[in-house]
Amino acid sequence: WLIHRQEALLTLILLAGIVFVRGIRSYVPAVGMSTMLKRRARSSLQFCLALLTFVTIYAFTTRTMAPWGPPHVVDLGQFLPAFTGLPIDNPFFRFWDTLGYFGLGVYAWFLLRWKSLVRSDFLTAGMLVPLLTNLNPLYAVLFLHFGPATGLWRTAYLMPLGITAAILLTVTFLSKSARQTSGQKIKAYIIVFFLVMSLIPWHYQERFNRTSRVPSMLSVHETSGAGLWQDLIKAVDQIQAKREVRRIITDNVTRFVLYSATRSQVWWWPEREYFPKHRDDYQEDFLTSDFTHSLLVINKRNGVLTNSAQYAGHWPPDILKVSQHYPQDLDEFIATHPNLFELLWSAADVNIFLMHPSKN
């Protein structure tokens, strides 16, 4: 793949949305579109509809629907009883995390000034994304024939909230041609104040604005970001370039990072492989199983819990406390079996060993 499948899907959805908006616009006489542009817009719309029909038929005839349920996907019947049994993205879970109070303010402002922005196919399509995908049961059913329920919410990334807010600020306060009444200006100032407040990570009693984006702007590169294990990733990459490496034996989180960063493979970290799953029986396994050409990576360099991670709830709060997954007697076992482990690389709280077969 030249692009991640998720990004490819999001690109196709946004392009299809733009084609849809442009095609609908071509049937509006007041738009003033030339005959050639109308023909192209309608042809593109017809092609997308035909392709969508083909994909839908293929999905319903050759694939099965993935299981769905809370918290990621809910029954539309909870909100509209007439549509019981149809799935939609849970609007109060990950979709809300993406939209947040800032998104609510942007949508309110967009509706008040829609005439200023509706001419943009990109902005119109982007702002319609939730109605076309997240809150659309037809899209949800189709998506669940190709992907898991945990991925349905990700089209919310397509909402151009920041771009829309920036354009609205420019059109409202900086455009010389903009003519507004006193009432419109007051509404604009109220919305801007609301947007600013929505960005602040405020605390009120036991409530915290977890949709604030300010914590995500803080520098966590060395303690929780790419720099935390960057040297480890480079070391494993260099070792694999020089010698054959069958497996990487380590804790589940480090395994997830190393396999994705150095091998472009995704291993689901909740499998708890290798540690802590084998924390109690690793000695017998190391002595009796064939770990030839395998790397044992002992990573006890813990990361720091960030505010974003703490309140987002996307990962467990102790996800970066990798040292807790290793057996307490692992270092002693390695020291007493020097014939099984060859130290290849060492840094702060991280060791990489090449594993050799047991002579027994």
mmCIF file of N, CA and C in Angstrom, residues 76-128:
data_model
loop_
_atom_site.group_PDB
_atom_site.id
_atom_site.type_symbol
_atom_site.label_atom_id
_atom_site.label_comp_id
_atom_site.label_asym_id
_atom_site.label_seq_id
_atom_site.Cartn_x
_atom_site.Cartn_y
_atom_site.Cartn_z
ATOM 1 N N LEU A 76 -29.739 2.836 16.345
ATOM 2 C CA LEU A 76 -30.421 4.088 16.026
ATOM 3 C C LEU A 76 -31.792 4.150 16.681
ATOM 4 N N GLY A 77 -32.360 2.982 16.993
ATOM 5 C CA GLY A 77 -33.660 2.936 17.646
ATOM 6 C C GLY A 77 -33.687 3.602 19.006
ATOM 7 N N GLN A 78 -32.519 3.805 19.625
ATOM 8 C CA GLN A 78 -32.471 4.517 20.900
ATOM 9 C C GLN A 78 -32.932 5.963 20.747
ATOM 10 N N PHE A 79 -32.732 6.515 19.563
ATOM 11 C CA PHE A 79 -33.095 7.908 19.303
ATOM 12 C C PHE A 79 -34.336 8.020 18.426
ATOM 13 N N LEU A 80 -34.473 7.099 17.470
ATOM 14 C CA LEU A 80 -35.624 7.066 16.564
ATOM 15 C C LEU A 80 -36.175 5.646 16.548
ATOM 16 N N PRO A 81 -37.202 5.358 17.338
ATOM 17 C CA PRO A 81 -37.717 3.987 17.464
ATOM 18 C C PRO A 81 -38.080 3.332 16.138
ATOM 19 N N ALA A 82 -38.429 4.117 15.138
ATOM 20 C CA ALA A 82 -38.813 3.541 13.848
ATOM 21 C C ALA A 82 -37.644 2.853 13.154
ATOM 22 N N PHE A 83 -36.425 3.157 13.562
ATOM 23 C CA PHE A 83 -35.240 2.594 12.915
ATOM 24 C C PHE A 83 -34.499 1.622 13.831
ATOM 25 N N THR A 84 -35.226 0.961 14.693
ATOM 26 C CA THR A 84 -34.618 -0.009 15.601
ATOM 27 C C THR A 84 -33.933 -1.125 14.811
ATOM 28 N N GLY A 85 -32.741 -1.476 15.235
ATOM 29 C CA GLY A 85 -31.985 -2.538 14.571
ATOM 30 C C GLY A 85 -30.926 -2.041 13.620
ATOM 31 N N LEU A 86 -30.921 -0.729 13.354
ATOM 32 C CA LEU A 86 -29.929 -0.163 12.444
ATOM 33 C C LEU A 86 -28.796 0.478 13.250
ATOM 34 N N PRO A 87 -27.547 0.226 12.874
ATOM 35 C CA PRO A 87 -26.419 0.764 13.639
ATOM 36 C C PRO A 87 -26.017 2.162 13.190
ATOM 37 N N ILE A 88 -25.523 2.940 14.127
ATOM 38 C CA ILE A 88 -24.875 4.218 13.820
ATOM 39 C C ILE A 88 -23.697 4.388 14.782
ATOM 40 N N ASP A 89 -22.806 5.275 14.427
ATOM 41 C CA ASP A 89 -21.707 5.606 15.321
ATOM 42 C C ASP A 89 -22.262 6.239 16.595
ATOM 43 N N ASN A 90 -21.744 5.824 17.730
ATOM 44 C CA ASN A 90 -22.201 6.377 19.005
ATOM 45 C C ASN A 90 -21.845 7.863 19.071
ATOM 46 N N PRO A 91 -22.829 8.758 19.018
ATOM 47 C CA PRO A 91 -22.517 10.198 18.988
ATOM 48 C C PRO A 91 -21.936 10.725 20.289
ATOM 49 N N PHE A 92 -21.987 9.932 21.357
ATOM 50 C CA PHE A 92 -21.488 10.389 22.656
ATOM 51 C C PHE A 92 -20.170 9.724 23.047
ATOM 52 N N PHE A 93 -19.559 9.001 22.095
ATOM 53 C CA PHE A 93 -18.297 8.325 22.415
ATOM 54 C C PHE A 93 -17.162 8.982 21.640
ATOM 55 N N ARG A 94 -16.504 8.287 20.747
ATOM 56 C CA ARG A 94 -15.359 8.843 20.030
ATOM 57 C C ARG A 94 -15.752 10.000 19.104
ATOM 58 N N PHE A 95 -16.959 9.957 18.581
ATOM 59 C CA PHE A 95 -17.408 11.066 17.740
ATOM 60 C C PHE A 95 -17.428 12.369 18.539
ATOM 61 N N TRP A 96 -17.930 12.286 19.769
ATOM 62 C CA TRP A 96 -17.951 13.479 20.616
ATOM 63 C C TRP A 96 -16.536 13.918 20.974
ATOM 64 N N ASP A 97 -15.635 12.972 21.201
ATOM 65 C CA ASP A 97 -14.247 13.328 21.498
ATOM 66 C C ASP A 97 -13.634 14.126 20.359
ATOM 67 N N THR A 98 -14.025 13.814 19.132
ATOM 68 C CA THR A 98 -13.490 14.508 17.965
ATOM 69 C C THR A 98 -14.189 15.848 17.741
ATOM 70 N N LEU A 99 -15.494 15.865 17.936
ATOM 71 C CA LEU A 99 -16.267 17.097 17.738
ATOM 72 C C LEU A 99 -16.020 18.086 18.876
ATOM 73 N N GLY A 100 -16.369 17.700 20.069
ATOM 74 C CA GLY A 100 -16.150 18.529 21.242
ATOM 75 C C GLY A 100 -16.973 19.810 21.248
ATOM 76 N N TYR A 101 -16.768 20.593 22.290
ATOM 77 C CA TYR A 101 -17.468 21.873 22.399
ATOM 78 C C TYR A 101 -17.046 22.825 21.280
ATOM 79 N N PHE A 102 -15.778 22.733 20.892
ATOM 80 C CA PHE A 102 -15.295 23.579 19.802
ATOM 81 C C PHE A 102 -16.061 23.278 18.522
ATOM 82 N N GLY A 103 -16.266 22.009 18.228
ATOM 83 C CA GLY A 103 -17.001 21.626 17.028
ATOM 84 C C GLY A 103 -18.441 22.094 17.058
ATOM 85 N N LEU A 104 -19.078 22.022 18.225
ATOM 86 C CA LEU A 104 -20.452 22.518 18.340
ATOM 87 C C LEU A 104 -20.516 24.001 18.008
ATOM 88 N N GLY A 105 -19.553 24.758 18.521
ATOM 89 C CA GLY A 105 -19.524 26.191 18.231
ATOM 90 C C GLY A 105 -19.295 26.483 16.765
ATOM 91 N N VAL A 106 -18.405 25.713 16.141
ATOM 92 C CA VAL A 106 -18.126 25.917 14.715
ATOM 93 C C VAL A 106 -19.358 25.604 13.880
ATOM 94 N N TYR A 107 -20.056 24.523 14.205
ATOM 95 C CA TYR A 107 -21.265 24.181 13.452
ATOM 96 C C TYR A 107 -22.350 25.242 13.638
ATOM 97 N N ALA A 108 -22.496 25.759 14.846
ATOM 98 C CA ALA A 108 -23.490 26.814 15.077
ATOM 99 C C ALA A 108 -23.157 28.048 14.253
ATOM 100 N N TRP A 109 -21.892 28.412 14.216
ATOM 101 C CA TRP A 109 -21.449 29.574 13.441
ATOM 102 C C TRP A 109 -21.604 29.314 11.953
ATOM 103 N N PHE A 110 -21.299 28.088 11.541
ATOM 104 C CA PHE A 110 -21.440 27.719 10.128
ATOM 105 C C PHE A 110 -22.888 27.866 9.671
ATOM 106 N N LEU A 111 -23.831 27.439 10.507
ATOM 107 C CA LEU A 111 -25.243 27.546 10.146
ATOM 108 C C LEU A 111 -25.693 29.003 10.076
ATOM 109 N N LEU A 112 -25.142 29.847 10.944
ATOM 110 C CA LEU A 112 -25.500 31.265 10.919
ATOM 111 C C LEU A 112 -24.941 31.978 9.694
ATOM 112 N N ARG A 113 -23.772 31.546 9.220
ATOM 113 C CA ARG A 113 -23.122 32.201 8.087
ATOM 114 C C ARG A 113 -22.994 31.266 6.893
ATOM 115 N N TRP A 114 -23.951 30.365 6.720
ATOM 116 C CA TRP A 114 -23.813 29.334 5.695
ATOM 117 C C TRP A 114 -23.733 29.916 4.289
ATOM 118 N N LYS A 115 -24.361 31.052 4.053
ATOM 119 C CA LYS A 115 -24.325 31.650 2.722
ATOM 120 C C LYS A 115 -22.912 32.069 2.325
ATOM 121 N N SER A 116 -22.075 32.354 3.310
ATOM 122 C CA SER A 116 -20.705 32.782 3.023
ATOM 123 C C SER A 116 -19.792 31.606 2.690
ATOM 124 N N LEU A 117 -20.180 30.389 3.105
ATOM 125 C CA LEU A 117 -19.296 29.235 2.943
ATOM 126 C C LEU A 117 -19.846 28.156 2.030
ATOM 127 N N VAL A 118 -21.136 28.207 1.749
ATOM 128 C CA VAL A 118 -21.752 27.109 1.011
ATOM 129 C C VAL A 118 -21.231 26.991 -0.415
ATOM 130 N N ARG A 119 -20.605 28.026 -0.933
ATOM 131 C CA ARG A 119 -20.062 27.958 -2.286
ATOM 132 C C ARG A 119 -18.841 27.054 -2.374
ATOM 133 N N SER A 120 -18.225 26.773 -1.256
ATOM 134 C CA SER A 120 -17.056 25.892 -1.241
ATOM 135 C C SER A 120 -17.510 24.440 -1.171
ATOM 136 N N ASP A 121 -17.229 23.679 -2.219
ATOM 137 C CA ASP A 121 -17.601 22.263 -2.230
ATOM 138 C C ASP A 121 -16.877 21.499 -1.127
ATOM 139 N N PHE A 122 -15.615 21.849 -0.899
ATOM 140 C CA PHE A 122 -14.827 21.151 0.123
ATOM 141 C C PHE A 122 -15.412 21.364 1.515
ATOM 142 N N LEU A 123 -15.675 22.625 1.874
ATOM 143 C CA LEU A 123 -16.209 22.908 3.203
ATOM 144 C C LEU A 123 -17.597 22.307 3.386
ATOM 145 N N THR A 124 -18.424 22.418 2.362
ATOM 146 C CA THR A 124 -19.782 21.872 2.459
ATOM 147 C C THR A 124 -19.750 20.365 2.636
ATOM 148 N N ALA A 125 -18.934 19.683 1.817
ATOM 149 C CA ALA A 125 -18.826 18.226 1.922
ATOM 150 C C ALA A 125 -18.251 17.823 3.271
ATOM 151 N N GLY A 126 -17.219 18.536 3.715
ATOM 152 C CA GLY A 126 -16.603 18.203 4.996
ATOM 153 C C GLY A 126 -17.552 18.368 6.164
ATOM 154 N N MET A 127 -18.326 19.437 6.152
ATOM 155 C CA MET A 127 -19.255 19.674 7.251
ATOM 156 C C MET A 127 -20.454 18.725 7.201
ATOM 157 N N LEU A 128 -20.711 18.138 6.040
ATOM 158 C CA LEU A 128 -21.803 17.167 5.911
ATOM 159 C C LEU A 128 -21.366 15.743 6.244
#
